[in-house]
Amino acid sequence: MVQIPSLWVAGMAFFPFVFIKSKKPSKKLLNHERIHLRQQLEMGFLPFYLWYFVEYLVRLAVHRNHYVAYRNISFEREAFSHESSSLYLRQRRLWAFWYFL
């Protein structure tokens, strides 16, 4: 975990690091970012970000709203759905984000 006070978002997973804005991030935020690390690990770093960007563009074209597009990216849907569960990563199935497409 690396703290960057000037980060434009609360947290960001960039395998193998989690960058955070706050000195004391919530457990929920850290769990959300750890889910992204797992997604990146199973897909590979570059394919993950390529897919993320393309899916964002598709969602943006459909919803015409940045926030709605971001929240509907399959990786984000999985992470937001399970960020409150500290046990999720222990039971998560491989390629679980597919269920959120």
Coordinates of N, CA and C in Angstrom, one line a residue:
M1 N 0.9 -1.2 0.0 CA 0.0 0.0 0.0 C 0.9 1.2 0.0
V2 N 0.6 2.1 -0.9 CA 1.4 3.4 -1.1 C 0.5 4.5 -1.0
Q3 N 0.8 5.4 -0.1 CA -0.1 6.6 0.1 C 0.4 7.7 -0.8
I4 N -0.5 8.3 -1.6 CA -0.2 9.4 -2.5 C -1.3 10.5 -2.2
P5 N -1.1 11.5 -1.4 CA -2.1 12.5 -1.1 C -2.7 13.2 -2.2
S6 N -2.0 13.3 -3.3 CA -2.5 14.0 -4.5 C -3.3 13.1 -5.5
L7 N -3.5 11.9 -5.1 CA -4.2 10.9 -6.0 C -5.6 11.5 -6.3
W8 N -6.1 11.4 -7.5 CA -7.4 11.9 -7.9 C -8.6 11.0 -7.5
V9 N -8.3 9.8 -7.0 CA -9.3 8.9 -6.6 C -8.9 8.4 -5.2
A10 N -9.9 7.8 -4.5 CA -9.6 7.3 -3.1 C -8.6 6.2 -3.1
G11 N -8.6 5.3 -4.1 CA -7.7 4.2 -4.2 C -7.6 3.7 -5.6
M12 N -6.5 3.0 -5.9 CA -6.3 2.5 -7.2 C -5.3 1.3 -7.1
A13 N -5.7 0.2 -7.7 CA -4.9 -1.0 -7.8 C -4.1 -1.0 -9.1
F14 N -2.8 -1.1 -8.9 CA -1.9 -1.1 -10.1 C -0.9 -2.2 -9.7
F15 N -1.2 -3.4 -10.2 CA -0.4 -4.6 -9.7 C 1.1 -4.4 -9.7
P16 N 1.7 -4.7 -8.6 CA 1.3 -5.3 -7.4 C 1.0 -4.3 -6.3
F17 N 0.8 -3.1 -6.6 CA 0.6 -2.0 -5.6 C -0.9 -1.6 -5.5
V18 N -1.2 -1.1 -4.3 CA -2.5 -0.4 -4.1 C -2.1 1.0 -3.7
F19 N -2.5 2.0 -4.5 CA -2.2 3.4 -4.2 C -3.5 4.0 -3.5
I20 N -3.3 4.7 -2.4 CA -4.4 5.3 -1.7 C -4.1 6.7 -1.4
K21 N -5.2 7.5 -1.3 CA -5.1 8.9 -1.0 C -5.0 9.2 0.5
S22 N -5.8 8.5 1.3 CA -5.8 8.8 2.7 C -4.8 8.0 3.5
K23 N -4.4 8.6 4.6 CA -3.4 7.9 5.5 C -4.1 6.7 6.2
K24 N -5.4 6.8 6.4 CA -6.1 5.7 7.0 C -7.3 5.3 6.1
P25 N -7.1 4.5 5.1 CA -8.2 4.0 4.2 C -9.1 3.0 5.0
S26 N -10.3 3.0 4.5 CA -11.2 2.1 5.2 C -10.9 0.6 4.7
K27 N -11.4 -0.3 5.5 CA -11.2 -1.7 5.2 C -12.0 -2.0 3.9
K28 N -13.1 -1.4 3.7 CA -13.9 -1.6 2.5 C -13.2 -1.2 1.3
L29 N -12.5 0.0 1.3 CA -11.7 0.5 0.2 C -10.6 -0.5 -0.1
L30 N -9.9 -0.9 0.9 CA -8.7 -1.8 0.7 C -9.2 -3.1 0.1
N31 N -10.3 -3.6 0.6 CA -10.9 -4.9 0.1 C -11.3 -4.7 -1.4
H32 N -11.9 -3.6 -1.7 CA -12.2 -3.3 -3.1 C -11.0 -3.3 -4.0
E33 N -9.9 -2.7 -3.6 CA -8.7 -2.7 -4.4 C -8.0 -4.0 -4.4
R34 N -8.1 -4.8 -3.4 CA -7.6 -6.1 -3.4 C -8.3 -7.0 -4.4
I35 N -9.6 -6.8 -4.5 CA -10.3 -7.6 -5.5 C -9.8 -7.2 -6.9
H36 N -9.5 -5.9 -7.2 CA -8.9 -5.6 -8.4 C -7.5 -6.2 -8.6
L37 N -6.7 -6.3 -7.6 CA -5.4 -6.9 -7.7 C -5.6 -8.4 -8.1
R38 N -6.6 -9.1 -7.6 CA -6.8 -10.5 -7.9 C -7.3 -10.6 -9.4
Q39 N -8.1 -9.6 -9.8 CA -8.5 -9.6 -11.2 C -7.3 -9.4 -12.2
Q40 N -6.4 -8.5 -11.8 CA -5.2 -8.2 -12.6 C -4.3 -9.4 -12.6
L41 N -4.2 -10.1 -11.5 CA -3.3 -11.3 -11.4 C -3.8 -12.4 -12.3
E42 N -5.1 -12.6 -12.3 CA -5.6 -13.7 -13.1 C -5.6 -13.4 -14.6
M43 N -5.8 -12.2 -15.0 CA -5.9 -11.8 -16.4 C -4.6 -11.4 -17.0
G44 N -3.7 -10.9 -16.1 CA -2.5 -10.3 -16.6 C -2.7 -8.8 -16.5
F45 N -1.7 -8.0 -16.2 CA -1.8 -6.6 -16.0 C -2.2 -5.9 -17.2
L46 N -1.6 -6.0 -18.4 CA -1.9 -5.3 -19.6 C -3.3 -5.7 -20.1
P47 N -3.6 -7.0 -20.2 CA -5.0 -7.4 -20.7 C -6.1 -6.8 -19.8
F48 N -5.8 -6.8 -18.5 CA -6.8 -6.2 -17.6 C -7.1 -4.7 -17.9
Y49 N -6.0 -3.9 -18.0 CA -6.3 -2.5 -18.3 C -6.8 -2.2 -19.7
L50 N -6.4 -3.1 -20.7 CA -7.0 -2.9 -22.0 C -8.5 -3.2 -22.0
W51 N -8.8 -4.3 -21.4 CA -10.3 -4.7 -21.2 C -11.0 -3.6 -20.5
Y52 N -10.4 -3.2 -19.4 CA -11.1 -2.1 -18.5 C -11.4 -0.9 -19.4
F53 N -10.4 -0.4 -20.1 CA -10.6 0.8 -20.9 C -11.6 0.6 -22.0
V54 N -11.5 -0.5 -22.7 CA -12.5 -0.8 -23.8 C -13.9 -0.9 -23.2
E55 N -14.0 -1.6 -22.1 CA -15.4 -1.8 -21.6 C -15.9 -0.5 -21.1
Y56 N -15.0 0.4 -20.5 CA -15.5 1.7 -20.1 C -16.0 2.5 -21.3
L57 N -15.3 2.5 -22.4 CA -15.7 3.2 -23.6 C -17.1 2.7 -24.1
V58 N -17.3 1.4 -24.1 CA -18.6 0.8 -24.5 C -19.7 1.3 -23.6
R59 N -19.4 1.2 -22.3 CA -20.4 1.6 -21.3 C -20.7 3.1 -21.4
L60 N -19.7 3.9 -21.7 CA -19.9 5.3 -21.8 C -20.7 5.6 -23.1
A61 N -20.5 4.9 -24.1 CA -21.3 5.1 -25.4 C -22.8 4.7 -25.1
V62 N -23.0 3.7 -24.3 CA -24.4 3.3 -23.9 C -25.0 4.3 -23.0
H63 N -24.3 4.6 -21.9 CA -25.0 5.4 -20.8 C -24.8 6.9 -20.9
R64 N -23.8 7.3 -21.7 CA -23.5 8.7 -21.9 C -23.3 9.5 -20.6
N65 N -22.7 8.8 -19.6 CA -22.4 9.4 -18.3 C -21.2 8.7 -17.7
H66 N -20.2 9.5 -17.4 CA -18.9 8.9 -16.9 C -19.2 8.0 -15.7
Y67 N -19.9 8.5 -14.7 CA -20.0 7.8 -13.4 C -20.8 6.5 -13.6
V68 N -21.9 6.5 -14.4 CA -22.7 5.3 -14.6 C -21.9 4.3 -15.4
A69 N -21.1 4.8 -16.4 CA -20.2 3.9 -17.2 C -19.2 3.2 -16.3
Y70 N -18.5 4.0 -15.5 CA -17.5 3.5 -14.5 C -18.1 2.4 -13.6
R71 N -19.3 2.7 -13.0 CA -19.9 1.8 -12.1 C -20.4 0.5 -12.8
N72 N -20.6 0.5 -14.1 CA -21.1 -0.6 -14.8 C -20.0 -1.5 -15.5
I73 N -18.7 -1.1 -15.3 CA -17.6 -1.9 -15.8 C -17.7 -3.2 -14.9
S74 N -17.5 -4.4 -15.6 CA -17.7 -5.6 -14.9 C -16.7 -5.8 -13.7
F75 N -15.5 -5.3 -13.8 CA -14.5 -5.4 -12.7 C -15.0 -4.6 -11.5
E76 N -15.6 -3.4 -11.8 CA -16.1 -2.5 -10.8 C -17.3 -3.1 -10.1
R77 N -18.2 -3.7 -10.9 CA -19.4 -4.3 -10.4 C -19.1 -5.4 -9.4
E78 N -18.1 -6.2 -9.8 CA -17.7 -7.3 -8.9 C -17.1 -6.7 -7.6
A79 N -16.2 -5.7 -7.7 CA -15.5 -5.2 -6.6 C -16.5 -4.4 -5.7
F80 N -17.4 -3.6 -6.2 CA -18.4 -2.9 -5.4 C -19.4 -3.9 -4.7
S81 N -19.7 -5.0 -5.4 CA -20.6 -6.0 -4.9 C -20.1 -6.7 -3.7
H82 N -18.8 -6.9 -3.6 CA -18.2 -7.7 -2.6 C -17.2 -7.0 -1.7
E83 N -17.1 -5.7 -1.8 CA -16.1 -4.9 -1.0 C -16.3 -5.0 0.5
S84 N -17.5 -5.3 0.9 CA -17.8 -5.4 2.3 C -17.6 -6.7 2.9
S85 N -17.3 -7.7 2.1 CA -17.1 -9.1 2.6 C -15.6 -9.4 2.7
S86 N -15.1 -9.5 3.9 CA -13.7 -9.8 4.1 C -13.3 -11.2 3.7
L87 N -14.3 -12.1 3.5 CA -14.1 -13.5 3.2 C -14.1 -13.7 1.7
Y88 N -14.6 -12.7 0.9 CA -14.8 -12.9 -0.5 C -13.6 -13.5 -1.3
L89 N -12.5 -12.9 -1.1 CA -11.3 -13.4 -1.9 C -10.9 -14.8 -1.6
R90 N -11.3 -15.3 -0.4 CA -11.0 -16.7 0.0 C -11.9 -17.6 -0.8
Q91 N -13.1 -17.2 -1.1 CA -14.0 -18.1 -1.8 C -14.3 -17.7 -3.2
R92 N -13.7 -16.7 -3.7 CA -13.9 -16.2 -5.1 C -13.5 -17.2 -6.1
R93 N -14.3 -17.4 -7.1 CA -14.0 -18.3 -8.2 C -13.2 -17.6 -9.2
L94 N -12.4 -18.3 -10.0 CA -11.5 -17.8 -11.0 C -12.4 -17.1 -12.1
W95 N -12.0 -16.0 -12.6 CA -12.7 -15.2 -13.6 C -14.1 -14.8 -13.1
A96 N -14.3 -14.5 -11.9 CA -15.6 -14.2 -11.3 C -16.2 -13.0 -11.9
F97 N -15.4 -12.1 -12.5 CA -16.0 -10.8 -13.0 C -16.9 -11.2 -14.2
W98 N -16.7 -12.3 -14.9 CA -17.6 -12.7 -16.0 C -19.1 -12.7 -15.6
Y99 N -19.4 -13.0 -14.4 CA -20.8 -13.0 -13.9 C -21.4 -11.6 -13.9
F100 N -20.5 -10.6 -14.0 CA -21.0 -9.2 -14.0 C -21.0 -8.5 -15.3
L101 N -20.7 -9.2 -16.4 CA -20.8 -8.6 -17.7 C -22.2 -8.3 -18.1

